[in-house]
XYZ file of C-alpha atoms in Angstrom:
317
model
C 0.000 0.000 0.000
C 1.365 3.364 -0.708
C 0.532 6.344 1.608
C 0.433 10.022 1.083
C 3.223 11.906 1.296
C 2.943 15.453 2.988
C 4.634 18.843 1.804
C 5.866 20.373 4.838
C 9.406 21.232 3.376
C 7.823 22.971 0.414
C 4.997 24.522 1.926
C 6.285 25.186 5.110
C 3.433 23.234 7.243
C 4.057 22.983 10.950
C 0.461 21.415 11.748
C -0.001 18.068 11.049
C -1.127 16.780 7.318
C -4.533 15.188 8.621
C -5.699 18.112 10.672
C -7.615 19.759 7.833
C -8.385 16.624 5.522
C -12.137 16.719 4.437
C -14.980 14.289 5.973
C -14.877 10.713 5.668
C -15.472 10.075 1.714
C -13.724 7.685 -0.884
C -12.022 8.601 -4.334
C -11.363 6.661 -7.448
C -9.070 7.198 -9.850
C -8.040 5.029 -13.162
C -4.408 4.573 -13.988
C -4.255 4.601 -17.697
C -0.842 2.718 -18.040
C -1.089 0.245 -15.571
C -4.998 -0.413 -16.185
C -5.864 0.048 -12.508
C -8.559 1.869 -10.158
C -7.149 3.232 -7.243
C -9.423 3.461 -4.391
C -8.206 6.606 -1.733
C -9.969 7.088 1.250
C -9.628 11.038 1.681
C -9.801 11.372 4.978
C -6.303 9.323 5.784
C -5.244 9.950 1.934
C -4.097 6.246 1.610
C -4.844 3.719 -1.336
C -6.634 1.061 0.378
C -7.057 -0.948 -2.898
C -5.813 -1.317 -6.333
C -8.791 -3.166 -8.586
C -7.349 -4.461 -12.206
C -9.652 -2.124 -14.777
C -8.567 -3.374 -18.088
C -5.942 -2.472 -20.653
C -5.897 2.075 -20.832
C -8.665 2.472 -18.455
C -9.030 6.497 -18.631
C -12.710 8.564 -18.232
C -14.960 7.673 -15.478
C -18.371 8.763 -14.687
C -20.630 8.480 -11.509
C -23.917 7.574 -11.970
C -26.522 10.399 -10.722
C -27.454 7.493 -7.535
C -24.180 7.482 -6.754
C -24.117 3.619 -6.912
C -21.848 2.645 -9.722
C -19.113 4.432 -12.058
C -19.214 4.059 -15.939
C -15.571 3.593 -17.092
C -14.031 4.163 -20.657
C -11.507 2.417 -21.912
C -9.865 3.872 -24.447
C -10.346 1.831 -27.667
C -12.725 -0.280 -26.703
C -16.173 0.004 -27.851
C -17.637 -1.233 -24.908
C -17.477 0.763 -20.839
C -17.083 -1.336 -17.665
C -20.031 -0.840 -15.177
C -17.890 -0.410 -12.046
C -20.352 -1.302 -8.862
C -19.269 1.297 -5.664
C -20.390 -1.704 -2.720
C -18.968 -4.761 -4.105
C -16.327 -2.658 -5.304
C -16.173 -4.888 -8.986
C -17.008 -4.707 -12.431
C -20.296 -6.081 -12.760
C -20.904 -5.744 -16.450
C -20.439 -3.844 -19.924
C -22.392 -1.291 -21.976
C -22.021 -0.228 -25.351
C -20.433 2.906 -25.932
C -20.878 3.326 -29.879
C -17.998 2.648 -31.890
C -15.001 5.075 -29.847
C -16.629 6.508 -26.963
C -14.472 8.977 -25.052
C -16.812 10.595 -22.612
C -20.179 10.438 -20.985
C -22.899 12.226 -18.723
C -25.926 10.967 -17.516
C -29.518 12.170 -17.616
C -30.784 13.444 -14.218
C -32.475 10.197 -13.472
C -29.895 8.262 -14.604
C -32.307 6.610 -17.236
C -29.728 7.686 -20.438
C -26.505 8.166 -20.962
C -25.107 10.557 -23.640
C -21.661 9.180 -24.491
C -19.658 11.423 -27.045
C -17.844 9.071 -29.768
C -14.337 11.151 -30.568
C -13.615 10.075 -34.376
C -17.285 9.146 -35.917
C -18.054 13.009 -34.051
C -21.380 11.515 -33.136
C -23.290 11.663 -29.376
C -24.621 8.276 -28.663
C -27.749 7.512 -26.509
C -27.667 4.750 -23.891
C -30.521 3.098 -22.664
C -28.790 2.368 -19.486
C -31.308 -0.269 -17.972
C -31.751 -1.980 -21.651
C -27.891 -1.832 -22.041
C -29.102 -0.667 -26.125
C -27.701 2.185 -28.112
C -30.983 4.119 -29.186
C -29.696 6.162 -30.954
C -26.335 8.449 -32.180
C -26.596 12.608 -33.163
C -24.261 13.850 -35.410
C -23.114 17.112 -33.583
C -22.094 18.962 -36.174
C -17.963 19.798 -34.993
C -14.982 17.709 -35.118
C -13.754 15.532 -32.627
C -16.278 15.933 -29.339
C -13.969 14.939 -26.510
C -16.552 15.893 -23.558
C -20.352 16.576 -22.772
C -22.139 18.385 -20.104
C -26.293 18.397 -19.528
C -27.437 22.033 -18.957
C -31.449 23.613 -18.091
C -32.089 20.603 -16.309
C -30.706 17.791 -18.730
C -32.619 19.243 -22.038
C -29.422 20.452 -23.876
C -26.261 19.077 -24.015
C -23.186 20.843 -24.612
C -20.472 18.944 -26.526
C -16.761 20.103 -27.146
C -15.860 19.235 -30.103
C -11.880 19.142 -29.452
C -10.705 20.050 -33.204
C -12.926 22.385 -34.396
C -13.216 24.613 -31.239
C -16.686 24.654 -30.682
C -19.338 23.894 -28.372
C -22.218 21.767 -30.197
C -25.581 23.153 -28.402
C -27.795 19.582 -28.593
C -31.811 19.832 -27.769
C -31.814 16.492 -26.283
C -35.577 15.622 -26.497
C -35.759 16.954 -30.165
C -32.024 14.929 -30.558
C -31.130 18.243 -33.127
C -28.302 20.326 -32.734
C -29.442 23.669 -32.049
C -26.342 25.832 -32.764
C -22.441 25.490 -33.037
C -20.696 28.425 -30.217
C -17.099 28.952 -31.830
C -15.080 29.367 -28.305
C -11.422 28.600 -29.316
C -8.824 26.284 -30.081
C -8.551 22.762 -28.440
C -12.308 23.433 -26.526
C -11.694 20.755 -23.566
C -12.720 20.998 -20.167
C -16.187 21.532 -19.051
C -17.942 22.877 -16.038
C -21.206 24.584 -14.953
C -22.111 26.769 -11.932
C -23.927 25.496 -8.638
C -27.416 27.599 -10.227
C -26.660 25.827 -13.665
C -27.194 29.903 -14.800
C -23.371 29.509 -16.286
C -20.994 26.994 -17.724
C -17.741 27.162 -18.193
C -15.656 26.034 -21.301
C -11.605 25.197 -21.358
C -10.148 26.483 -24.755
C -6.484 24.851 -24.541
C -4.793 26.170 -27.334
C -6.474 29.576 -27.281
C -5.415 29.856 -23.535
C -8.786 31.332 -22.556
C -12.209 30.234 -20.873
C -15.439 30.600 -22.344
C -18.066 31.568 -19.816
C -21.929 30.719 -21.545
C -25.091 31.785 -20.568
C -27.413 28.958 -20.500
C -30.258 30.457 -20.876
C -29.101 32.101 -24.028
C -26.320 29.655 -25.217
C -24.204 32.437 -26.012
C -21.031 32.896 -24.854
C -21.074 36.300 -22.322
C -17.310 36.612 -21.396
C -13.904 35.386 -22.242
C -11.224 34.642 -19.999
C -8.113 34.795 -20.915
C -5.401 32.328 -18.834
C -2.034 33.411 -20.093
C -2.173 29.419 -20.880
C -3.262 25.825 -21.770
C -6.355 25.141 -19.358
C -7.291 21.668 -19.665
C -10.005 20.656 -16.901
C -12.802 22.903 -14.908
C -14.728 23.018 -12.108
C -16.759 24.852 -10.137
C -16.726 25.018 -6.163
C -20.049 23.775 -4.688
C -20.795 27.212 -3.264
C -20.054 28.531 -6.522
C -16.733 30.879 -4.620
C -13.933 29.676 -6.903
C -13.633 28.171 -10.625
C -10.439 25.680 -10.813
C -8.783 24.957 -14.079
C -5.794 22.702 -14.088
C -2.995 24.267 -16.297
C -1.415 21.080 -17.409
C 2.008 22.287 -19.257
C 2.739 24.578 -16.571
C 2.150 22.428 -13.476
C 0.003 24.798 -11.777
C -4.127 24.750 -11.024
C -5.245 28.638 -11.780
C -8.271 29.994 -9.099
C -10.332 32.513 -10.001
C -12.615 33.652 -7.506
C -16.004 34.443 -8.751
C -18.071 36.580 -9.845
C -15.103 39.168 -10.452
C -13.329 36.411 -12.745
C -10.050 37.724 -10.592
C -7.386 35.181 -10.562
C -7.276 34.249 -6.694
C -3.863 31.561 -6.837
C -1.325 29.605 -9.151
C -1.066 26.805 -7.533
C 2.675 24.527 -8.072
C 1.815 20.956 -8.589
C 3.275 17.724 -9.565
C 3.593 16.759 -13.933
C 0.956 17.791 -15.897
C -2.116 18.432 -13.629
C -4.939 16.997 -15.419
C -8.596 16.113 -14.578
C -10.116 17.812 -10.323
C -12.804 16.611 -8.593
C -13.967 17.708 -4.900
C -14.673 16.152 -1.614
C -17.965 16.023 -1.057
C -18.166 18.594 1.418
C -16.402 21.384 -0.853
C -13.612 21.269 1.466
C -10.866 20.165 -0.903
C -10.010 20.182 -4.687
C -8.065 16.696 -5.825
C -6.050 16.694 -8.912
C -4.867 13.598 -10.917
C -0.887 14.608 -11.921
C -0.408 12.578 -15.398
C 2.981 12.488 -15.613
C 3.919 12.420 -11.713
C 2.126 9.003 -10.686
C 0.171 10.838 -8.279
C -3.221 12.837 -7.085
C -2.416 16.120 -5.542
C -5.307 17.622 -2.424
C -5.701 21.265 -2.322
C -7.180 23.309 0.654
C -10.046 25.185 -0.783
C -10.100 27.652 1.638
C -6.023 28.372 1.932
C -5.261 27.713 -1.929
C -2.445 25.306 -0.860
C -1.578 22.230 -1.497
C -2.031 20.290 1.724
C -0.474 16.693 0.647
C 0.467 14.496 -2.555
C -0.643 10.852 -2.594
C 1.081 8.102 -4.830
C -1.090 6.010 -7.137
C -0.356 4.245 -10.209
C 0.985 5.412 -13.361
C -0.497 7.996 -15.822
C -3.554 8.757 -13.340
C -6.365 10.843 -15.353
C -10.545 9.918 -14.474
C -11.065 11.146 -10.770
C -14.288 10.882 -8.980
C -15.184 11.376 -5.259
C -17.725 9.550 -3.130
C -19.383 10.008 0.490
């Protein structure tokens, strides 16, 4: 078992690494290279399992009962249906022909899994385990998808193109195409769902879109490439994970001002956090690790070892 290894020396710490970890909860996170889940439990930050995932297990998704995780594998057609209490795979699903990414409908009935190279969103009947049905949306290599106004629209980045595919899920048409940049990436929307967020690598900028509208309102620009996003549950801070520069940007909201530059590990990559908003964890790509960030100091509190090239994270109770 590995355990967590704290940063006093860089940081400076003289209290002790557990005193401020979040409440009791449990994180997963798939090591691409070595086809492995880690399971963390956050409150000691050690791995108390490593569970054998299959050959370049990557994205992970929780289902909206919080009872199992839907796990891509890249090339594989098919995702793993990961069960959270008997802690297996219990199954498979098919993803379309190279599914990349997912997100569920608010009751967890569909899943809208975006298919990379055929640029198509494919609809799971998750209880039937039957594709019913694939949207062409319109830009060039989708790489993510995020359900906004209630699970009616989808957004899809469409990776190549730089745009943002607005989908009207019950009329399965795409609505409009929002040009937001190069490289569009990372998405994220706001505790009210009133705003989401869009990561434009290559343009170094974020895209902030009205949902109500679908337009895009404001433009943020990072300096850099901002991969991942996320939004604080009490909506405080917006996170984005500046993978080439080692470093998570915070921008405190609503004044967009940037709050912290965070140093991590290699390549910062995909943030989730705790379930009680306490702490932001990173997977660190290249550095064989996941990184734990005080949300309320902006410091990284500790660095936990997991296996190598970690990128899906998701957080439990």
């Amino acid at each position: 078992m590995r355990r967590a290894r704290a940063l006093w020396p860089i940081l400076g710490f003289v209290t002790a690494v557990f005193a401020s970890a979040a409440e009791a909860g449990t994180a997963f996170v798939t090591n691409t290279h070595d086809g492995t889940l880690s399971v963390i439990d956050t409150a000691t930050r050690t791995v108390t399992a490593t569970i054998p995932m299959g050959r370049l297990a990557n994205r992970l998704t929780l289902t909206p009962d919080g009872k199992r995780l839907f796990i891509v594998n890249d090339t594989r057609p098919d995702l793993r249906v990961f069960d959270l209490e008997k802690r297996q795979v219990v199954g498979k699903v098919p993803g379309g022909r190279d599914p990349y990414n997912l997100a569920f409908s608010p009751d967890g009935r569909l899943a809208y899994i975006v298919n990379k190279y055929s640029d198509k969103l494919v609809i799971l009947d998750v209880a039937a385990r039957r594709v019913v049905d694939a949207i062409r949306v319109g830009g060039n290599e989708p790489v993510n998808v995020l359900l906004v106004n209630g699970g009616s629209v989808a957004y899809v980045a469409n990776e190549l193109s730089g745009d943002i595919s607005v989908i009207d899920l019950a009329e399965r048409k795409v609505l409009k195409l929002l040009p937001s940049g190069r490289f569009t990436e990372g998405l994220a929307l706001s505790p009210d769902g009133a705003t989401a967020y869009v990561a434009n690598g290559e343009e170094h900028s974020i895209s902030v879109v009205q949902t109500a509208t679908h337009e895009i309102v404001r433009t943020l620009r990072t300096g850099t490439e901002i991969h991942d996003v996320r939004v604080t549950q009490d909506g405080r801070y917006l996170f984005g994970t500046a993978a080439h520069i080692n470093r998570v940007f915070v921008y405190a909201l609503p004044e967009y001002r940037l709050a912290a530059r965070i140093p991590q590990e290699k390549r910062p990559d995909l943030l989730w956090f705790t379930p009680d908003g306490k702490e932001a964890w990173i997977t660190n790509r290249h550095a064989a690790s996941v990184s734990v960030i005080n949300v309320e100091t902006l410091e990284t509190v500790v660095v936990i070892p997991v296996g190598q090239n970690p990128h899906g994270i998701v957080i439990v109770p």
